[in-house]
Amino acid sequence: MSRSFKLGVLAAAVMAAAPMAQAYEAGDFIGRAGVATVDPDSSSSDLNSDALGVLPGAQVSVDSDTQLGLTVTYMITDQIAIGVLGATPFKHDIEGDGAVLGGAGKLAETKHLPPTITLQFFPMPSSSKFQPYAGLGVNYTNFFEEKTTSTLTGIYDDVASGGAGGVVASTDLELDDSFGLAAEIGMDYMITENVGVNAAIWWADIDTDATINAYAADGSRVDSSTLDVEIDPWVYMVGVSYKF
Ligand code: NI
């Protein structure tokens, strides 16, 4: 055998015997950035008005939104991790729904941040480039910058004045923060030692109490109504992963 052939065989043998680079192991941080969509599976109770009582069929639904999603995983062991989901603020339209308000269009909008923390399990060996995972944890959703539309104010004015107008001049909306269960599944596929692609899906139990106030032109309150709104979204994210 030639010297160069023997060296080639030796090099191949060394490469075959060398341990694979560790993909994920205890102490690693994996950061991910991508496109995240919050897609509510929403439903609401009937609107309950101080002035008029429960109005059957006066309901709302919540539409979807897409933002920059950011997640971080910290590997506590080679297989158990803590995961955090963050994002730029989501903005959702709140639309009329049910027999009475269905077709009314956009009644309000809100922004929210849905930070979610999960305990994650990575079943594959740490040497694997393919790292699926599942997580279970909690979601905290903070709603802010709630705004009502002139459509909603017009509906209140019509109802309060019997169609004559001139009773309700403005409305506002307040949504309580939500704290609930969250579950996720996802996968990273490492293309190089540090860079990979990621896809993940969460479900979060997000419920809020909505309060709508209606005011006369002089600022006095004409009515206060409440609704229980279940948002319970699926959250989808695709992006890139970077292992630190
Ligand atoms: Ni719920």
PDB file of C-alpha atoms and ligand atoms in Angstrom:
ATOM      1  CA  MET A   1       0.000   0.000   0.000  1.00  0.00           C
ATOM      2  CA  SER A   2       1.213   3.469  -0.795  1.00  0.00           C
ATOM      3  CA  ARG A   3       1.965   5.796   2.066  1.00  0.00           C
ATOM      4  CA  SER A   4      -0.780   8.234   1.019  1.00  0.00           C
ATOM      5  CA  PHE A   5      -3.364   5.438   0.823  1.00  0.00           C
ATOM      6  CA  LYS A   6      -2.421   4.250   4.327  1.00  0.00           C
ATOM      7  CA  LEU A   7      -2.753   7.812   5.627  1.00  0.00           C
ATOM      8  CA  GLY A   8      -6.147   8.065   3.925  1.00  0.00           C
ATOM      9  CA  VAL A   9      -7.375   4.865   5.598  1.00  0.00           C
ATOM     10  CA  LEU A  10      -6.053   6.089   8.936  1.00  0.00           C
ATOM     11  CA  ALA A  11      -7.796   9.451   8.558  1.00  0.00           C
ATOM     12  CA  ALA A  12     -11.089   7.751   7.666  1.00  0.00           C
ATOM     13  CA  ALA A  13     -10.783   5.444  10.657  1.00  0.00           C
ATOM     14  CA  VAL A  14     -10.084   8.366  12.986  1.00  0.00           C
ATOM     15  CA  MET A  15     -13.063  10.284  11.623  1.00  0.00           C
ATOM     16  CA  ALA A  16     -15.352   7.283  12.015  1.00  0.00           C
ATOM     17  CA  ALA A  17     -14.217   6.736  15.584  1.00  0.00           C
ATOM     18  CA  ALA A  18     -14.373  10.397  16.614  1.00  0.00           C
ATOM     19  CA  PRO A  19     -17.353  11.133  18.815  1.00  0.00           C
ATOM     20  CA  MET A  20     -20.052  13.162  17.036  1.00  0.00           C
ATOM     21  CA  ALA A  21     -20.211  16.766  18.062  1.00  0.00           C
ATOM     22  CA  GLN A  22     -22.720  17.127  20.863  1.00  0.00           C
ATOM     23  CA  ALA A  23     -25.915  18.636  19.484  1.00  0.00           C
ATOM     24  CA  TYR A  24     -27.757  19.518  22.700  1.00  0.00           C
ATOM     25  CA  GLU A  25     -26.391  18.958  26.172  1.00  0.00           C
ATOM     26  CA  ALA A  26     -26.813  20.235  29.697  1.00  0.00           C
ATOM     27  CA  GLY A  27     -25.913  23.912  30.019  1.00  0.00           C
ATOM     28  CA  ASP A  28     -26.669  24.850  26.404  1.00  0.00           C
ATOM     29  CA  PHE A  29     -28.799  27.857  25.520  1.00  0.00           C
ATOM     30  CA  ILE A  30     -30.756  27.611  22.253  1.00  0.00           C
ATOM     31  CA  GLY A  31     -32.169  30.890  20.970  1.00  0.00           C
ATOM     32  CA  ARG A  32     -34.684  30.999  18.129  1.00  0.00           C
ATOM     33  CA  ALA A  33     -36.216  33.797  16.077  1.00  0.00           C
ATOM     34  CA  GLY A  34     -38.992  33.481  13.541  1.00  0.00           C
ATOM     35  CA  VAL A  35     -42.480  34.286  12.404  1.00  0.00           C
ATOM     36  CA  ALA A  36     -45.125  33.616  15.068  1.00  0.00           C
ATOM     37  CA  THR A  37     -48.868  33.573  14.434  1.00  0.00           C
ATOM     38  CA  VAL A  38     -51.447  33.691  17.233  1.00  0.00           C
ATOM     39  CA  ASP A  39     -54.613  32.081  15.856  1.00  0.00           C
ATOM     40  CA  PRO A  40     -57.444  32.323  18.415  1.00  0.00           C
ATOM     41  CA  ASP A  41     -60.072  29.602  18.690  1.00  0.00           C
ATOM     42  CA  SER A  42     -62.278  32.178  20.336  1.00  0.00           C
ATOM     43  CA  SER A  43     -65.761  32.177  21.779  1.00  0.00           C
ATOM     44  CA  SER A  44     -67.572  34.462  24.194  1.00  0.00           C
ATOM     45  CA  SER A  45     -70.488  34.574  26.560  1.00  0.00           C
ATOM     46  CA  ASP A  46     -73.494  36.764  25.793  1.00  0.00           C
ATOM     47  CA  LEU A  47     -72.984  40.410  26.659  1.00  0.00           C
ATOM     48  CA  ASN A  48     -74.307  41.240  30.117  1.00  0.00           C
ATOM     49  CA  SER A  49     -75.379  44.883  30.339  1.00  0.00           C
ATOM     50  CA  ASP A  50     -76.070  46.746  33.597  1.00  0.00           C
ATOM     51  CA  ALA A  51     -78.884  48.616  31.850  1.00  0.00           C
ATOM     52  CA  LEU A  52     -80.413  45.814  29.759  1.00  0.00           C
ATOM     53  CA  GLY A  53     -79.349  42.524  31.368  1.00  0.00           C
ATOM     54  CA  VAL A  54     -78.069  39.560  29.348  1.00  0.00           C
ATOM     55  CA  LEU A  55     -78.425  40.073  25.587  1.00  0.00           C
ATOM     56  CA  PRO A  56     -78.616  36.579  23.970  1.00  0.00           C
ATOM     57  CA  GLY A  57     -76.574  36.410  20.749  1.00  0.00           C
ATOM     58  CA  ALA A  58     -74.517  39.538  21.499  1.00  0.00           C
ATOM     59  CA  GLN A  59     -71.049  37.966  21.334  1.00  0.00           C
ATOM     60  CA  VAL A  60     -67.552  38.679  20.057  1.00  0.00           C
ATOM     61  CA  SER A  61     -64.702  36.806  18.392  1.00  0.00           C
ATOM     62  CA  VAL A  62     -60.988  37.584  18.079  1.00  0.00           C
ATOM     63  CA  ASP A  63     -58.985  37.433  14.833  1.00  0.00           C
ATOM     64  CA  SER A  64     -55.383  36.259  14.311  1.00  0.00           C
ATOM     65  CA  ASP A  65     -52.101  38.169  14.103  1.00  0.00           C
ATOM     66  CA  THR A  66     -48.491  37.463  13.103  1.00  0.00           C
ATOM     67  CA  GLN A  67     -45.404  38.951  14.762  1.00  0.00           C
ATOM     68  CA  LEU A  68     -41.712  38.333  15.376  1.00  0.00           C
ATOM     69  CA  GLY A  69     -41.447  35.387  17.763  1.00  0.00           C
ATOM     70  CA  LEU A  70     -38.474  34.753  20.029  1.00  0.00           C
ATOM     71  CA  THR A  71     -37.871  31.630  22.093  1.00  0.00           C
ATOM     72  CA  VAL A  72     -35.087  30.491  24.374  1.00  0.00           C
ATOM     73  CA  THR A  73     -34.389  27.021  25.701  1.00  0.00           C
ATOM     74  CA  TYR A  74     -31.994  26.357  28.563  1.00  0.00           C
ATOM     75  CA  MET A  75     -30.915  22.721  28.849  1.00  0.00           C
ATOM     76  CA  ILE A  76     -30.946  21.740  32.540  1.00  0.00           C
ATOM     77  CA  THR A  77     -29.862  18.203  31.643  1.00  0.00           C
ATOM     78  CA  ASP A  78     -29.234  16.631  28.206  1.00  0.00           C
ATOM     79  CA  GLN A  79     -32.998  16.022  27.943  1.00  0.00           C
ATOM     80  CA  ILE A  80     -34.848  18.373  30.303  1.00  0.00           C
ATOM     81  CA  ALA A  81     -35.031  22.101  29.627  1.00  0.00           C
ATOM     82  CA  ILE A  82     -36.816  25.326  30.453  1.00  0.00           C
ATOM     83  CA  GLY A  83     -38.366  27.128  27.459  1.00  0.00           C
ATOM     84  CA  VAL A  84     -39.584  30.722  27.205  1.00  0.00           C
ATOM     85  CA  LEU A  85     -41.717  32.156  24.393  1.00  0.00           C
ATOM     86  CA  GLY A  86     -41.673  35.899  23.794  1.00  0.00           C
ATOM     87  CA  ALA A  87     -42.698  38.095  20.888  1.00  0.00           C
ATOM     88  CA  THR A  88     -43.247  41.622  19.711  1.00  0.00           C
ATOM     89  CA  PRO A  89     -46.782  42.703  20.762  1.00  0.00           C
ATOM     90  CA  PHE A  90     -49.643  41.015  18.952  1.00  0.00           C
ATOM     91  CA  LYS A  91     -52.573  43.176  17.801  1.00  0.00           C
ATOM     92  CA  HIS A  92     -55.990  41.600  17.376  1.00  0.00           C
ATOM     93  CA  ASP A  93     -59.291  42.877  16.050  1.00  0.00           C
ATOM     94  CA  ILE A  94     -62.335  42.022  18.157  1.00  0.00           C
ATOM     95  CA  GLU A  95     -65.364  41.483  15.954  1.00  0.00           C
ATOM     96  CA  GLY A  96     -69.073  41.065  16.512  1.00  0.00           C
ATOM     97  CA  ASP A  97     -70.280  37.451  16.665  1.00  0.00           C
ATOM     98  CA  GLY A  98     -73.437  35.493  17.467  1.00  0.00           C
ATOM     99  CA  ALA A  99     -76.998  36.025  16.210  1.00  0.00           C
ATOM    100  CA  VAL A 100     -77.133  39.704  17.209  1.00  0.00           C
ATOM    101  CA  LEU A 101     -73.619  41.039  16.592  1.00  0.00           C
ATOM    102  CA  GLY A 102     -72.434  38.645  13.850  1.00  0.00           C
ATOM    103  CA  GLY A 103     -71.730  40.780  10.784  1.00  0.00           C
ATOM    104  CA  ALA A 104     -71.322  43.967  12.837  1.00  0.00           C
ATOM    105  CA  GLY A 105     -67.631  43.996  11.898  1.00  0.00           C
ATOM    106  CA  LYS A 106     -64.773  45.352  13.985  1.00  0.00           C
ATOM    107  CA  LEU A 107     -65.940  46.534  17.405  1.00  0.00           C
ATOM    108  CA  ALA A 108     -62.601  46.919  19.153  1.00  0.00           C
ATOM    109  CA  GLU A 109     -58.923  46.049  19.067  1.00  0.00           C
ATOM    110  CA  THR A 110     -56.301  45.149  21.623  1.00  0.00           C
ATOM    111  CA  LYS A 111     -52.607  44.471  21.852  1.00  0.00           C
ATOM    112  CA  HIS A 112     -51.173  41.762  24.049  1.00  0.00           C
ATOM    113  CA  LEU A 113     -47.982  40.061  25.081  1.00  0.00           C
ATOM    114  CA  PRO A 114     -48.277  36.342  25.809  1.00  0.00           C
ATOM    115  CA  PRO A 115     -45.084  35.275  27.627  1.00  0.00           C
ATOM    116  CA  THR A 116     -45.145  31.497  28.058  1.00  0.00           C
ATOM    117  CA  ILE A 117     -42.780  29.354  30.135  1.00  0.00           C
ATOM    118  CA  THR A 118     -42.651  25.584  29.758  1.00  0.00           C
ATOM    119  CA  LEU A 119     -40.750  22.602  31.079  1.00  0.00           C
ATOM    120  CA  GLN A 120     -39.459  20.859  27.956  1.00  0.00           C
ATOM    121  CA  PHE A 121     -38.475  17.253  27.286  1.00  0.00           C
ATOM    122  CA  PHE A 122     -36.048  16.372  24.485  1.00  0.00           C
ATOM    123  CA  PRO A 123     -36.314  12.582  23.927  1.00  0.00           C
ATOM    124  CA  MET A 124     -33.483  12.190  21.386  1.00  0.00           C
ATOM    125  CA  PRO A 125     -29.871  11.493  22.387  1.00  0.00           C
ATOM    126  CA  SER A 126     -27.787  14.649  22.747  1.00  0.00           C
ATOM    127  CA  SER A 127     -25.741  13.656  19.655  1.00  0.00           C
ATOM    128  CA  SER A 128     -28.810  13.825  17.364  1.00  0.00           C
ATOM    129  CA  LYS A 129     -29.099  16.701  14.877  1.00  0.00           C
ATOM    130  CA  PHE A 130     -32.880  16.241  14.978  1.00  0.00           C
ATOM    131  CA  GLN A 131     -34.229  17.411  18.322  1.00  0.00           C
ATOM    132  CA  PRO A 132     -38.002  17.191  18.712  1.00  0.00           C
ATOM    133  CA  TYR A 133     -39.425  18.328  22.042  1.00  0.00           C
ATOM    134  CA  ALA A 134     -42.622  18.653  24.011  1.00  0.00           C
ATOM    135  CA  GLY A 135     -43.359  21.106  26.786  1.00  0.00           C
ATOM    136  CA  LEU A 136     -45.965  21.898  29.404  1.00  0.00           C
ATOM    137  CA  GLY A 137     -46.248  25.094  31.387  1.00  0.00           C
ATOM    138  CA  VAL A 138     -48.071  28.355  31.909  1.00  0.00           C
ATOM    139  CA  ASN A 139     -49.032  31.400  29.884  1.00  0.00           C
ATOM    140  CA  TYR A 140     -49.475  34.912  31.190  1.00  0.00           C
ATOM    141  CA  THR A 141     -51.204  37.318  28.823  1.00  0.00           C
ATOM    142  CA  ASN A 142     -51.248  41.055  29.416  1.00  0.00           C
ATOM    143  CA  PHE A 143     -53.703  43.040  27.289  1.00  0.00           C
ATOM    144  CA  PHE A 144     -53.041  46.711  26.652  1.00  0.00           C
ATOM    145  CA  GLU A 145     -54.046  49.611  24.398  1.00  0.00           C
ATOM    146  CA  GLU A 146     -57.618  48.318  24.144  1.00  0.00           C
ATOM    147  CA  LYS A 147     -59.625  50.575  21.820  1.00  0.00           C
ATOM    148  CA  THR A 148     -63.256  50.548  20.742  1.00  0.00           C
ATOM    149  CA  THR A 149     -64.503  51.559  17.286  1.00  0.00           C
ATOM    150  CA  SER A 150     -67.182  54.050  16.238  1.00  0.00           C
ATOM    151  CA  THR A 151     -69.169  50.980  15.129  1.00  0.00           C
ATOM    152  CA  LEU A 152     -69.416  49.775  18.733  1.00  0.00           C
ATOM    153  CA  THR A 153     -70.263  53.248  20.019  1.00  0.00           C
ATOM    154  CA  GLY A 154     -72.953  53.516  17.311  1.00  0.00           C
ATOM    155  CA  ILE A 155     -74.527  50.212  18.374  1.00  0.00           C
ATOM    156  CA  TYR A 156     -74.666  51.370  22.011  1.00  0.00           C
ATOM    157  CA  ASP A 157     -76.113  54.701  20.947  1.00  0.00           C
ATOM    158  CA  ASP A 158     -78.785  53.032  18.789  1.00  0.00           C
ATOM    159  CA  VAL A 159     -79.808  50.655  21.594  1.00  0.00           C
ATOM    160  CA  ALA A 160     -79.759  53.310  24.337  1.00  0.00           C
ATOM    161  CA  SER A 161     -81.684  55.885  22.298  1.00  0.00           C
ATOM    162  CA  GLY A 162     -84.050  53.522  20.494  1.00  0.00           C
ATOM    163  CA  GLY A 163     -82.498  54.556  17.189  1.00  0.00           C
ATOM    164  CA  ALA A 164     -82.893  58.307  17.725  1.00  0.00           C
ATOM    165  CA  GLY A 165     -79.212  58.809  18.601  1.00  0.00           C
ATOM    166  CA  GLY A 166     -77.549  61.324  20.872  1.00  0.00           C
ATOM    167  CA  VAL A 167     -77.336  59.263  24.078  1.00  0.00           C
ATOM    168  CA  VAL A 168     -73.990  57.430  23.919  1.00  0.00           C
ATOM    169  CA  ALA A 169     -71.050  59.544  22.737  1.00  0.00           C
ATOM    170  CA  SER A 170     -68.109  57.222  23.486  1.00  0.00           C
ATOM    171  CA  THR A 171     -67.166  53.756  24.695  1.00  0.00           C
ATOM    172  CA  ASP A 172     -64.093  52.106  26.143  1.00  0.00           C
ATOM    173  CA  LEU A 173     -62.916  48.534  26.715  1.00  0.00           C
ATOM    174  CA  GLU A 174     -60.874  46.875  29.414  1.00  0.00           C
ATOM    175  CA  LEU A 175     -59.566  43.295  29.236  1.00  0.00           C
ATOM    176  CA  ASP A 176     -58.307  41.528  32.368  1.00  0.00           C
ATOM    177  CA  ASP A 177     -54.960  39.752  32.270  1.00  0.00           C
ATOM    178  CA  SER A 178     -55.056  35.993  31.821  1.00  0.00           C
ATOM    179  CA  PHE A 179     -53.054  33.230  33.499  1.00  0.00           C
ATOM    180  CA  GLY A 180     -53.473  29.648  32.264  1.00  0.00           C
ATOM    181  CA  LEU A 181     -52.071  26.352  31.063  1.00  0.00           C
ATOM    182  CA  ALA A 182     -49.874  26.120  27.949  1.00  0.00           C
ATOM    183  CA  ALA A 183     -48.582  23.113  26.007  1.00  0.00           C
ATOM    184  CA  GLU A 184     -46.173  22.934  23.093  1.00  0.00           C
ATOM    185  CA  ILE A 185     -44.486  20.599  20.649  1.00  0.00           C
ATOM    186  CA  GLY A 186     -41.581  21.587  18.432  1.00  0.00           C
ATOM    187  CA  MET A 187     -38.441  20.472  16.665  1.00  0.00           C
ATOM    188  CA  ASP A 188     -34.993  21.782  15.902  1.00  0.00           C
ATOM    189  CA  TYR A 189     -32.889  20.388  13.086  1.00  0.00           C
ATOM    190  CA  MET A 190     -29.248  21.407  13.384  1.00  0.00           C
ATOM    191  CA  ILE A 191     -27.657  22.189  10.007  1.00  0.00           C
ATOM    192  CA  THR A 192     -24.269  23.113  11.433  1.00  0.00           C
ATOM    193  CA  GLU A 193     -22.843  22.767  14.944  1.00  0.00           C
ATOM    194  CA  ASN A 194     -24.657  25.958  16.005  1.00  0.00           C
ATOM    195  CA  VAL A 195     -27.304  26.838  13.427  1.00  0.00           C
ATOM    196  CA  GLY A 196     -30.552  25.009  12.763  1.00  0.00           C
ATOM    197  CA  VAL A 197     -34.163  25.389  11.732  1.00  0.00           C
ATOM    198  CA  ASN A 198     -37.113  25.290  14.113  1.00  0.00           C
ATOM    199  CA  ALA A 199     -40.859  24.761  13.979  1.00  0.00           C
ATOM    200  CA  ALA A 200     -43.148  24.828  17.017  1.00  0.00           C
ATOM    201  CA  ILE A 201     -46.829  24.852  17.959  1.00  0.00           C
ATOM    202  CA  TRP A 202     -48.322  25.962  21.276  1.00  0.00           C
ATOM    203  CA  TRP A 203     -51.804  25.870  22.689  1.00  0.00           C
ATOM    204  CA  ALA A 204     -52.579  28.282  25.479  1.00  0.00           C
ATOM    205  CA  ASP A 205     -55.634  28.639  27.697  1.00  0.00           C
ATOM    206  CA  ILE A 206     -56.198  32.408  27.487  1.00  0.00           C
ATOM    207  CA  ASP A 207     -59.474  33.677  28.945  1.00  0.00           C
ATOM    208  CA  THR A 208     -60.345  37.260  29.782  1.00  0.00           C
ATOM    209  CA  ASP A 209     -63.167  39.246  31.320  1.00  0.00           C
ATOM    210  CA  ALA A 210     -64.053  42.127  29.016  1.00  0.00           C
ATOM    211  CA  THR A 211     -65.709  45.252  30.390  1.00  0.00           C
ATOM    212  CA  ILE A 212     -67.269  47.767  27.993  1.00  0.00           C
ATOM    213  CA  ASN A 213     -68.284  51.168  29.341  1.00  0.00           C
ATOM    214  CA  ALA A 214     -70.562  53.543  27.450  1.00  0.00           C
ATOM    215  CA  TYR A 215     -70.500  57.278  28.182  1.00  0.00           C
ATOM    216  CA  ALA A 216     -72.734  60.240  27.399  1.00  0.00           C
ATOM    217  CA  ALA A 217     -71.282  63.393  25.852  1.00  0.00           C
ATOM    218  CA  ASP A 218     -70.829  64.936  29.319  1.00  0.00           C
ATOM    219  CA  GLY A 219     -68.696  61.942  30.366  1.00  0.00           C
ATOM    220  CA  SER A 220     -71.280  60.351  32.653  1.00  0.00           C
ATOM    221  CA  ARG A 221     -71.498  56.566  32.366  1.00  0.00           C
ATOM    222  CA  VAL A 222     -74.647  55.305  30.626  1.00  0.00           C
ATOM    223  CA  ASP A 223     -73.889  51.578  30.839  1.00  0.00           C
ATOM    224  CA  SER A 224     -71.257  49.036  31.852  1.00  0.00           C
ATOM    225  CA  SER A 225     -71.335  45.613  30.181  1.00  0.00           C
ATOM    226  CA  THR A 226     -69.256  42.489  30.678  1.00  0.00           C
ATOM    227  CA  LEU A 227     -68.384  39.474  28.523  1.00  0.00           C
ATOM    228  CA  ASP A 228     -66.331  36.361  29.272  1.00  0.00           C
ATOM    229  CA  VAL A 229     -64.063  35.820  26.271  1.00  0.00           C
ATOM    230  CA  GLU A 230     -62.204  32.557  25.607  1.00  0.00           C
ATOM    231  CA  ILE A 231     -59.314  33.181  23.227  1.00  0.00           C
ATOM    232  CA  ASP A 232     -57.547  29.803  23.630  1.00  0.00           C
ATOM    233  CA  PRO A 233     -55.188  30.304  20.654  1.00  0.00           C
ATOM    234  CA  TRP A 234     -52.964  28.005  18.705  1.00  0.00           C
ATOM    235  CA  VAL A 235     -49.582  29.664  18.228  1.00  0.00           C
ATOM    236  CA  TYR A 236     -47.442  28.630  15.260  1.00  0.00           C
ATOM    237  CA  MET A 237     -43.806  29.586  14.773  1.00  0.00           C
ATOM    238  CA  VAL A 238     -41.170  28.764  12.162  1.00  0.00           C
ATOM    239  CA  GLY A 239     -37.678  30.189  12.390  1.00  0.00           C
ATOM    240  CA  VAL A 240     -33.976  29.648  12.859  1.00  0.00           C
ATOM    241  CA  SER A 241     -32.236  28.231  15.917  1.00  0.00           C
ATOM    242  CA  TYR A 242     -28.850  29.175  17.274  1.00  0.00           C
ATOM    243  CA  LYS A 243     -27.091  27.114  19.918  1.00  0.00           C
ATOM    244  CA  PHE A 244     -24.839  29.149  22.210  1.00  0.00           C
TER     245      PHE A 244
HETATM  246 NI    NI B   1     -60.064  28.817  27.902  1.00  0.00          NI
END
